[in-house]
Coordinates of N, CA and C in Angstrom, one line a residue:
Chain A
X6 N 0.8 -1.2 0.0 CA 0.0 0.0 0.0 C 0.9 1.2 0.0
X7 N 0.2 2.4 0.1 CA 0.9 3.6 0.1 C 0.5 4.5 1.2
X8 N 1.4 5.3 1.7 CA 1.1 6.2 2.8 C 1.7 7.5 2.5
X9 N 0.9 8.6 2.5 CA 1.3 9.9 2.2 C 0.9 10.8 3.3
X10 N 1.8 11.5 4.0 CA 1.5 12.4 5.1 C 1.9 13.8 4.8
X11 N 1.0 14.7 5.1 CA 1.3 16.1 5.1 C 0.5 16.8 6.1
X12 N 0.9 18.0 6.6 CA 0.2 18.7 7.7 C -1.2 19.0 7.2
X13 N -2.2 19.1 8.1 CA -3.6 19.3 7.7 C -3.8 20.8 7.4
X14 N -3.2 21.7 8.2 CA -3.4 23.1 8.1 C -2.1 23.9 8.4
X15 N -1.9 25.0 7.7 CA -0.8 25.9 8.0 C -1.3 27.4 7.8
X16 N -0.7 28.3 8.5 CA -1.0 29.7 8.4 C 0.3 30.4 8.2
X17 N 0.3 31.4 7.3 CA 1.5 32.2 7.0 C 1.0 33.6 6.6
X18 N 2.0 34.5 6.7 CA 1.7 35.9 6.5 C 2.0 36.3 5.1
X19 N 1.2 37.2 4.6 CA 1.4 37.8 3.2 C 2.9 38.3 3.1
X20 N 3.5 37.9 2.0 CA 4.9 38.4 1.8 C 6.0 37.4 2.3
X21 N 5.6 36.5 3.2 CA 6.5 35.6 3.8 C 6.8 34.4 2.9
X22 N 7.6 33.5 3.5 CA 7.9 32.2 2.8 C 7.3 31.1 3.7
X23 N 6.7 30.1 3.0 CA 6.2 28.9 3.7 C 6.7 27.6 3.1
X24 N 6.9 26.6 3.9 CA 7.3 25.3 3.4 C 6.3 24.3 3.8
X25 N 5.8 23.6 2.9 CA 4.8 22.5 3.2 C 5.5 21.2 2.9
X26 N 5.6 20.4 3.9 CA 6.3 19.1 3.9 C 5.3 17.9 3.5
X27 N 5.9 16.9 2.9 CA 5.2 15.7 2.5 C 6.1 14.5 2.7
X28 N 5.7 13.5 3.4 CA 6.5 12.3 3.5 C 5.6 11.1 2.9
X29 N 6.3 10.2 2.3 CA 5.6 9.1 1.7 C 6.3 7.8 1.9
X30 N 5.5 6.7 1.8 CA 6.0 5.4 1.8 C 5.3 4.6 0.6
X31 N 6.1 4.1 -0.3 CA 5.5 3.5 -1.4 C 6.5 2.5 -2.1
X32 N 5.9 1.6 -2.8 CA 6.8 0.7 -3.6 C 6.7 1.1 -5.1
X33 N 7.8 1.0 -5.8 CA 7.7 1.3 -7.2 C 7.6 2.8 -7.5
X34 N 8.2 3.6 -6.7 CA 8.1 5.1 -6.8 C 8.6 5.6 -8.2
X35 N 7.8 6.4 -8.8 CA 8.1 6.9 -10.1 C 8.1 8.5 -10.2
X36 N 7.7 9.1 -9.1 CA 7.7 10.6 -9.2 C 6.7 11.2 -8.2
X37 N 6.8 12.5 -8.0 CA 6.0 13.1 -7.0 C 5.5 14.5 -7.6
X38 N 4.2 14.7 -7.4 CA 3.6 15.9 -7.9 C 3.1 16.8 -6.7
X39 N 3.0 18.1 -7.0 CA 2.3 19.0 -6.1 C 1.2 19.6 -6.9
X40 N 0.0 19.7 -6.3 CA -1.1 20.3 -6.9 C -1.7 21.4 -6.0
X41 N -2.3 22.4 -6.6 CA -3.0 23.5 -5.8 C -4.5 23.3 -6.0
X42 N -5.2 23.4 -4.9 CA -6.7 23.3 -5.1 C -7.4 24.4 -4.3
X43 N -8.0 25.4 -5.0 CA -8.8 26.4 -4.3 C -10.2 25.7 -3.9
X44 N -10.8 26.3 -2.9 CA -12.0 25.7 -2.4 C -13.1 25.7 -3.5
X45 N -13.7 24.5 -3.7 CA -14.7 24.3 -4.7 C -14.2 24.2 -6.1
X46 N -12.9 24.2 -6.3 CA -12.4 24.1 -7.6 C -11.6 22.8 -7.8
X47 N -11.2 22.5 -9.1 CA -10.4 21.3 -9.3 C -9.0 21.5 -9.0
X48 N -8.2 20.5 -8.7 CA -6.8 20.7 -8.5 C -6.1 21.1 -9.8
X49 N -5.0 22.0 -9.6 CA -4.2 22.4 -10.8 C -2.8 22.0 -10.5
X50 N -2.1 21.5 -11.6 CA -0.7 21.0 -11.5 C 0.2 22.2 -11.2
X51 N 1.1 21.9 -10.2 CA 2.2 22.9 -9.9 C 3.6 22.4 -10.3
X52 N 3.9 21.2 -9.9 CA 5.3 20.7 -10.1 C 5.4 19.2 -10.1
X53 N 6.5 18.8 -10.6 CA 6.8 17.3 -10.7 C 8.3 17.1 -10.4
X54 N 8.6 16.2 -9.5 CA 10.0 15.8 -9.2 C 10.1 14.3 -9.3
X55 N 11.2 13.9 -10.0 CA 11.5 12.4 -10.1 C 12.9 12.2 -9.6
X56 N 13.8 13.2 -9.7 CA 15.2 13.0 -9.2 C 15.3 13.9 -8.0
X57 N 16.3 13.5 -7.1 CA 16.6 14.3 -5.9 C 16.9 15.7 -6.3
X58 N 16.5 16.6 -5.5 CA 16.9 18.0 -5.7 C 15.8 18.9 -5.7
X59 N 16.1 20.2 -6.0 CA 15.2 21.3 -6.0 C 14.8 21.7 -7.4
X60 N 13.5 21.8 -7.7 CA 13.0 22.3 -9.0 C 12.3 23.7 -8.7
X61 N 12.8 24.7 -9.3 CA 12.3 26.0 -9.1 C 11.4 26.5 -10.3
X62 N 10.3 27.1 -9.9 CA 9.4 27.6 -11.0 C 8.7 28.9 -10.4
X63 N 9.4 30.0 -10.7 CA 8.8 31.3 -10.2 C 8.8 31.3 -8.7
X64 N 7.7 31.7 -8.1 CA 7.6 31.8 -6.6 C 7.5 30.4 -6.0
X65 N 7.3 29.4 -6.7 CA 7.1 28.0 -6.2 C 8.4 27.2 -6.5
X66 N 8.8 26.4 -5.5 CA 9.9 25.4 -5.7 C 9.5 24.1 -5.0
X67 N 9.9 23.0 -5.6 CA 9.6 21.7 -5.0 C 10.9 20.9 -4.9
X68 N 11.0 20.3 -3.7 CA 12.2 19.5 -3.4 C 11.9 18.0 -3.2
X69 N 12.8 17.1 -3.6 CA 12.6 15.7 -3.4 C 13.8 15.0 -2.9
X70 N 13.6 14.2 -1.9 CA 14.7 13.2 -1.4 C 14.1 11.8 -1.5
X71 N 14.5 11.1 -2.5 CA 13.9 9.7 -2.7 C 14.3 8.8 -1.5
X72 N 15.6 8.9 -1.1 CA 16.1 8.0 -0.1 C 15.3 8.2 1.3
X73 N 14.9 9.5 1.5 CA 14.2 9.8 2.7 C 12.6 9.7 2.6
X74 N 12.2 9.5 1.4 CA 10.7 9.5 1.1 C 10.1 10.9 1.5
X75 N 10.7 12.0 1.1 CA 10.4 13.3 1.6 C 10.4 14.3 0.5
X76 N 9.4 15.2 0.5 CA 9.4 16.3 -0.4 C 8.8 17.5 0.3
X77 N 9.2 18.7 -0.2 CA 8.5 19.9 0.3 C 8.2 20.8 -0.9
X78 N 7.2 21.6 -0.6 CA 6.8 22.7 -1.6 C 7.1 24.0 -0.9
X79 N 7.9 24.9 -1.5 CA 8.3 26.1 -0.9 C 7.6 27.3 -1.7
X80 N 6.8 28.1 -1.0 CA 6.1 29.2 -1.6 C 6.8 30.5 -1.1
X81 N 7.3 31.3 -2.0 CA 7.9 32.6 -1.6 C 7.0 33.8 -1.9
X82 N 7.2 34.9 -1.2 CA 6.5 36.1 -1.5 C 5.0 35.8 -1.5
X83 N 4.5 35.2 -0.4 CA 3.1 34.8 -0.4 C 2.2 35.9 -0.7
X84 N 1.1 35.5 -1.4 CA 0.0 36.4 -1.8 C -1.3 35.9 -1.2
X85 N -2.2 36.7 -1.0 CA -3.5 36.3 -0.5 C -4.1 35.2 -1.4
X86 N -3.9 35.3 -2.7 CA -4.5 34.3 -3.6 C -3.9 32.9 -3.5
X87 N -2.8 32.8 -2.7 CA -2.1 31.5 -2.5 C -2.9 30.7 -1.4
X88 N -3.9 31.3 -0.8 CA -4.7 30.6 0.2 C -5.4 29.5 -0.6
X89 N -5.1 28.2 -0.2 CA -5.7 27.1 -1.0 C -5.2 25.8 -0.3
X90 N -5.7 24.7 -0.7 CA -5.1 23.4 -0.3 C -4.0 23.0 -1.3
X91 N -2.9 22.4 -0.7 CA -1.8 21.9 -1.5 C -1.7 20.4 -1.3
X92 N -1.8 19.7 -2.5 CA -1.9 18.3 -2.5 C -0.6 17.7 -2.9
X93 N 0.0 16.8 -2.1 CA 1.2 16.0 -2.5 C 0.6 14.7 -3.1
X94 N 1.2 14.3 -4.2 CA 0.7 13.1 -4.9 C 1.9 12.3 -5.4
X95 N 1.8 11.0 -5.3 CA 2.9 10.1 -5.6 C 2.5 9.2 -6.8
X96 N 3.4 9.1 -7.8 CA 3.2 8.2 -8.9 C 4.0 6.9 -8.7
X97 N 3.3 5.8 -8.8 CA 4.0 4.5 -8.5 C 3.4 3.4 -9.3
X98 N 4.1 2.3 -9.3 CA 3.5 1.1 -9.9 C 3.7 1.0 -11.4
X99 N 3.4 -0.2 -11.8 CA 3.5 -0.5 -13.3 C 2.7 0.4 -14.1
X100 N 1.5 0.8 -13.7 CA 0.7 1.6 -14.5 C 0.8 3.1 -14.1
X101 N 1.8 3.3 -13.2 CA 2.1 4.7 -12.8 C 0.8 5.5 -12.3
X102 N 0.1 4.8 -11.4 CA -1.1 5.4 -10.8 C -0.6 6.5 -9.9
X103 N -1.4 7.6 -9.8 CA -1.1 8.7 -8.9 C -2.0 8.7 -7.7
X104 N -1.4 8.7 -6.5 CA -2.2 8.6 -5.3 C -1.9 9.9 -4.6
X105 N -3.0 10.6 -4.1 CA -3.0 11.9 -3.5 C -3.0 11.8 -2.0
X106 N -2.2 12.7 -1.3 CA -2.4 12.9 0.1 C -3.7 13.6 0.4
X107 N -3.9 13.9 1.7 CA -5.1 14.5 2.1 C -5.1 16.0 1.9
X108 N -3.9 16.6 1.6 CA -3.8 18.0 1.4 C -3.5 18.8 2.6
X109 N -2.8 19.9 2.4 CA -2.5 20.9 3.4 C -3.3 22.2 3.1
X110 N -4.1 22.6 4.0 CA -4.9 23.8 3.8 C -4.1 25.0 4.3
X111 N -3.6 25.9 3.4 CA -2.8 27.0 3.7 C -3.7 28.3 3.7
X112 N -3.6 29.0 4.8 CA -4.3 30.3 5.0 C -3.2 31.4 5.0
X113 N -3.3 32.3 4.1 CA -2.4 33.5 4.1 C -3.1 34.6 4.7
X114 N -2.5 35.2 5.7 CA -3.2 36.3 6.4 C -2.4 37.6 6.2
X115 N -3.1 38.7 6.3 CA -2.4 40.0 6.0 C -1.3 40.4 7.0
Chain B
X10 N -9.0 24.1 -27.6 CA -9.4 23.1 -26.7 C -9.9 23.7 -25.4
X11 N -11.0 23.2 -24.9 CA -11.6 23.9 -23.7 C -11.2 23.1 -22.4
X12 N -10.3 22.2 -22.5 CA -9.9 21.5 -21.3 C -10.7 20.3 -21.1
X13 N -10.7 19.8 -19.9 CA -11.5 18.6 -19.5 C -12.9 19.1 -19.1
X14 N -13.9 18.5 -19.7 CA -15.3 18.9 -19.4 C -16.0 17.8 -18.7
X15 N -16.8 18.1 -17.7 CA -17.6 17.1 -17.0 C -19.0 17.6 -16.9
X16 N -19.9 16.7 -17.1 CA -21.3 16.9 -17.0 C -22.0 15.8 -16.2
X17 N -23.0 16.2 -15.4 CA -23.4 17.5 -15.0 C -22.5 18.1 -14.0
X18 N -22.6 19.4 -13.6 CA -21.8 19.9 -12.6 C -22.3 19.5 -11.2
X19 N -23.6 19.4 -11.1 CA -24.2 19.0 -9.9 C -25.3 18.0 -10.2
X20 N -25.5 17.0 -9.2 CA -26.5 16.0 -9.4 C -27.0 15.7 -8.0
X21 N -28.3 15.9 -7.8 CA -29.0 15.5 -6.6 C -29.9 14.3 -6.9
X22 N -29.8 13.2 -6.2 CA -30.5 12.0 -6.5 C -31.0 11.4 -5.2
X23 N -32.1 10.6 -5.3 CA -32.6 9.9 -4.2 C -31.8 8.6 -4.0
X24 N -31.7 8.2 -2.8 CA -31.0 6.9 -2.5 C -31.7 5.8 -3.3
X25 N -30.9 4.9 -3.9 CA -31.4 3.8 -4.7 C -31.5 4.1 -6.2
X26 N -31.4 5.3 -6.6 CA -31.4 5.6 -8.0 C -30.1 5.4 -8.6
X27 N -30.1 5.3 -10.0 CA -28.8 5.2 -10.7 C -28.5 6.6 -11.3
X28 N -27.2 6.8 -11.3 CA -26.7 8.1 -11.9 C -25.5 7.8 -12.9
X29 N -25.4 8.7 -13.9 CA -24.3 8.5 -14.8 C -23.7 9.9 -15.0
X30 N -22.4 9.9 -15.0 CA -21.6 11.2 -15.2 C -20.8 11.0 -16.5
X31 N -20.5 12.1 -17.2 CA -19.8 12.1 -18.4 C -18.5 12.9 -18.3
X32 N -17.5 12.5 -18.9 CA -16.2 13.3 -18.9 C -15.7 13.3 -20.3
X33 N -15.4 14.5 -20.8 CA -14.8 14.7 -22.1 C -13.3 15.2 -21.9
X34 N -12.4 14.3 -22.1 CA -11.0 14.7 -21.9 C -10.4 15.7 -22.9
X35 N -9.3 16.2 -22.7 CA -8.6 16.9 -23.8 C -8.3 16.0 -24.9
X36 N -8.6 16.4 -26.1 CA -8.7 15.5 -27.2 C -7.4 14.7 -27.5
X37 N -6.3 15.3 -27.3 CA -5.0 14.5 -27.6 C -4.5 13.6 -26.5
X38 N -5.2 13.7 -25.3 CA -4.8 12.9 -24.1 C -5.3 11.5 -24.3
X39 N -4.4 10.5 -24.1 CA -4.9 9.1 -24.2 C -5.2 8.5 -22.8
X40 N -4.8 9.2 -21.8 CA -5.1 8.6 -20.4 C -6.2 9.4 -19.8
X41 N -7.1 8.7 -19.1 CA -8.2 9.3 -18.4 C -8.4 8.6 -17.1
X42 N -8.7 9.4 -16.1 CA -8.7 9.0 -14.7 C -10.0 9.4 -14.1
X43 N -10.6 8.6 -13.2 CA -11.7 9.1 -12.3 C -11.2 9.0 -10.9
X44 N -11.5 10.1 -10.2 CA -11.2 10.2 -8.7 C -12.5 10.7 -8.0
X45 N -12.5 10.4 -6.7 CA -13.6 10.8 -5.9 C -13.0 11.6 -4.7
X46 N -13.6 12.8 -4.4 CA -13.1 13.6 -3.3 C -14.2 14.0 -2.4
X47 N -14.0 13.8 -1.1 CA -14.9 14.3 -0.1 C -14.3 15.5 0.6
X48 N -15.1 16.2 1.3 CA -14.6 17.5 2.0 C -13.5 17.2 2.9
X49 N -12.4 18.0 2.7 CA -11.3 17.9 3.6 C -10.3 16.8 3.3
X50 N -10.6 16.0 2.2 CA -9.7 14.9 1.8 C -9.1 15.2 0.5
X51 N -8.0 14.4 0.2 CA -7.5 14.5 -1.2 C -8.3 13.6 -2.1
X52 N -8.1 13.8 -3.4 CA -8.8 12.9 -4.4 C -8.4 11.4 -4.2
X53 N -9.4 10.5 -4.2 CA -9.1 9.1 -4.1 C -9.3 8.5 -5.5
X54 N -8.3 7.7 -5.8 CA -8.3 7.0 -7.1 C -9.4 6.0 -7.3
X55 N -10.1 6.1 -8.4 CA -11.2 5.1 -8.7 C -10.8 4.2 -9.8
X56 N -10.5 4.8 -10.9 CA -10.2 3.9 -12.1 C -9.4 4.7 -13.1
X57 N -8.8 4.0 -14.1 CA -7.9 4.6 -15.0 C -8.0 3.9 -16.4
X58 N -8.0 4.7 -17.4 CA -8.1 4.2 -18.8 C -6.8 4.7 -19.6
X59 N -6.3 3.8 -20.4 CA -5.4 4.2 -21.4 C -6.1 3.9 -22.7
X60 N -6.4 4.9 -23.5 CA -7.2 4.8 -24.7 C -8.5 4.1 -24.2
X61 N -9.0 3.0 -24.8 CA -10.3 2.5 -24.4 C -10.1 1.4 -23.3
X62 N -8.9 1.0 -23.0 CA -8.6 -0.1 -22.0 C -8.7 0.4 -20.6
X63 N -9.5 -0.2 -19.8 CA -9.5 0.1 -18.3 C -8.4 -0.7 -17.7
X64 N -7.3 0.0 -17.3 CA -6.1 -0.7 -16.8 C -6.1 -1.0 -15.3
X65 N -6.8 -0.2 -14.6 CA -6.8 -0.4 -13.1 C -8.1 0.1 -12.5
X66 N -8.5 -0.6 -11.5 CA -9.7 -0.2 -10.8 C -9.5 -0.4 -9.3
X67 N -9.8 0.7 -8.6 CA -9.6 0.6 -7.1 C -10.5 -0.3 -6.4
X68 N -10.0 -0.8 -5.3 CA -10.9 -1.7 -4.5 C -12.0 -0.9 -3.8
X69 N -11.8 0.5 -3.9 CA -12.9 1.3 -3.4 C -14.2 1.2 -4.3
X70 N -13.9 0.8 -5.5 CA -15.0 0.8 -6.5 C -15.8 -0.5 -6.3
X71 N -17.0 -0.4 -5.7 CA -17.8 -1.6 -5.5 C -18.4 -2.0 -6.8
X72 N -19.1 -3.1 -6.8 CA -19.8 -3.6 -8.0 C -20.9 -2.6 -8.5
X73 N -21.2 -1.7 -7.7 CA -22.3 -0.7 -8.1 C -21.7 0.3 -9.0
X74 N -20.4 0.4 -9.1 CA -19.7 1.4 -9.9 C -19.2 0.8 -11.2
X75 N -19.4 1.4 -12.3 CA -18.8 1.0 -13.6 C -18.4 2.2 -14.4
X76 N -17.3 2.0 -15.1 CA -16.8 3.1 -16.0 C -16.5 2.5 -17.3
X77 N -16.7 3.4 -18.3 CA -16.4 2.9 -19.7 C -15.8 4.1 -20.4
X78 N -15.0 3.7 -21.5 CA -14.5 4.7 -22.3 C -14.5 4.2 -23.8
X79 N -15.7 4.2 -24.3 CA -15.8 3.6 -25.7 C -15.0 4.4 -26.7
X80 N -14.2 3.7 -27.6 CA -13.5 4.4 -28.6 C -12.4 5.3 -28.1
X81 N -12.1 5.2 -26.8 CA -10.9 5.9 -26.2 C -11.1 7.4 -26.2
X82 N -12.4 7.9 -26.3 CA -12.6 9.3 -26.2 C -13.2 9.7 -24.9
X83 N -14.5 10.0 -24.9 CA -15.2 10.4 -23.6 C -15.3 9.2 -22.8
X84 N -15.6 9.5 -21.5 CA -15.8 8.4 -20.5 C -17.1 8.6 -19.7
X85 N -17.7 7.5 -19.3 CA -18.9 7.6 -18.4 C -18.6 6.9 -17.1
X86 N -19.1 7.4 -16.0 CA -19.0 6.7 -14.7 C -20.5 6.5 -14.3
X87 N -20.9 5.3 -14.0 CA -22.2 5.0 -13.6 C -22.2 4.5 -12.2
X88 N -23.1 5.0 -11.4 CA -23.3 4.4 -10.0 C -24.7 3.9 -9.9
X89 N -24.8 2.6 -9.6 CA -26.1 2.0 -9.5 C -26.5 2.0 -8.0
X90 N -27.8 2.1 -7.8 CA -28.4 1.9 -6.4 C -27.6 2.8 -5.5
X91 N -27.6 4.1 -5.8 CA -26.8 5.1 -5.0 C -27.1 5.0 -3.5
X92 N -26.1 5.2 -2.7 CA -26.2 5.3 -1.2 C -25.7 6.6 -0.8
X93 N -26.1 7.0 0.5 CA -25.7 8.3 0.9 C -24.2 8.5 1.0
X94 N -23.5 7.4 1.2 CA -22.0 7.4 1.3 C -21.4 7.7 0.0
X95 N -22.2 7.7 -1.1 CA -21.6 8.0 -2.4 C -21.6 9.5 -2.7
X96 N -22.2 10.3 -1.8 CA -22.1 11.7 -1.9 C -20.7 12.2 -1.9
X97 N -20.3 12.9 -2.9 CA -18.9 13.3 -3.1 C -18.7 14.2 -4.3
X98 N -17.5 14.7 -4.6 CA -17.2 15.3 -5.8 C -16.5 14.2 -6.6
X99 N -17.0 14.0 -7.9 CA -16.3 13.0 -8.7 C -15.5 13.8 -9.8
X100 N -14.2 13.6 -9.7 CA -13.3 14.3 -10.6 C -12.8 13.4 -11.7
X101 N -12.8 14.0 -12.9 CA -12.2 13.3 -14.1 C -10.9 14.1 -14.4
X102 N -9.9 13.4 -14.8 CA -8.6 14.0 -15.2 C -8.1 13.3 -16.5
X103 N -7.3 14.0 -17.3 CA -6.7 13.3 -18.4 C -5.3 13.8 -18.5
X104 N -4.5 13.0 -19.2 CA -3.1 13.3 -19.4 C -2.6 12.6 -20.6
X105 N -1.4 13.0 -21.1 CA -0.7 12.3 -22.1 C 0.1 11.2 -21.4
X106 N 0.3 10.1 -22.0 CA 1.1 9.1 -21.4 C 2.6 9.5 -21.6
X107 N 3.4 9.2 -20.7 CA 4.8 9.5 -20.8 C 5.6 8.4 -20.2
X108 N 6.7 8.0 -20.8 CA 7.5 6.9 -20.2 C 8.2 7.4 -19.0
X109 N 8.8 6.6 -18.2 CA 9.5 7.0 -17.0 C 10.7 7.9 -17.5
X110 N 10.8 9.0 -16.8 CA 11.9 9.9 -17.2 C 11.8 11.2 -16.3
X111 N 12.5 12.2 -16.8 CA 12.6 13.4 -16.0 C 11.4 14.2 -16.1
X112 N 10.6 14.0 -17.1 CA 9.4 14.8 -17.3 C 8.1 14.0 -17.2
X113 N 7.1 14.4 -16.5 CA 5.9 13.7 -16.5 C 4.8 14.7 -16.7
X114 N 3.8 14.4 -17.5 CA 2.7 15.3 -17.7 C 1.8 15.2 -16.5
X115 N 1.5 16.3 -16.0 CA 0.6 16.4 -14.9 C -0.8 16.2 -15.4
X116 N -1.7 15.8 -14.5 CA -3.1 15.7 -14.9 C -3.7 17.0 -15.1
X117 N -4.7 17.1 -16.1 CA -5.6 18.2 -16.2 C -6.9 17.7 -15.7
X118 N -7.4 18.4 -14.6 CA -8.7 18.0 -14.0 C -9.8 18.7 -14.6
X119 N -11.0 18.1 -14.7 CA -12.2 18.8 -15.0 C -12.7 19.4 -13.7
X120 N -13.8 20.2 -13.8 CA -14.4 20.9 -12.7 C -15.1 20.0 -11.7
X121 N -15.4 18.8 -12.1 CA -16.0 17.8 -11.3 C -17.5 17.8 -11.4
X122 N -18.1 16.7 -10.9 CA -19.5 16.6 -10.7 C -19.8 16.3 -9.2
X123 N -20.5 17.2 -8.6 CA -20.9 17.1 -7.2 C -22.1 16.3 -7.1
X124 N -22.0 15.1 -6.5 CA -23.2 14.3 -6.3 C -23.7 14.3 -4.8
X125 N -25.0 14.6 -4.7 CA -25.6 14.5 -3.4 C -26.7 13.5 -3.4
X126 N -26.6 12.5 -2.5 CA -27.6 11.5 -2.4 C -28.4 11.7 -1.2
X127 N -29.8 11.9 -1.4 CA -30.6 12.3 -0.3 C -31.5 11.1 0.1

């Protein structure tokens, strides 16, 4: 089976930096995604990591350590519109199925 | 291309009735996925198609659930004899297939169908 853990909720201040952690246990790991989901809307793709290291994309960066089963999403220069749930998702198995964590609800405050 | 389209957006049904949802993926995407999401939870995998072949089906999917993707284009998800526990957002997503490598195509999700069973 698979196990994906991430904090349930986080609060951060506008303009600050926040790091959302994700740990996972899986067999046949093939990559890790981060998605953003605003309330009542569908998830949208943010990033993908398959090798160890940091991938930077504008204000968002994602890090992966395969040996530790660990990833984080780093959001810089937080804006109010970044208030959303952030979903960590792991791709694994022969058919490369993607399994989602429960999500971290981020609230950005002024 | 207008992205992934799901119909209807909302469905209210009485317990015991059958419901069918439709998903139209992005036209060039050969992979199609169905997920179910309840409040405060991440999407749960239900089933997955590559072209018209249903390659995997979750154990969450009881015999009351069936999905099809005739001709590898649109897909339907049917729930028979609905129960209150079936109330959820049903999300469809599509993607291009990609071999294992440095790049993977993320899913493009539709807006979902919110099912309420009363």
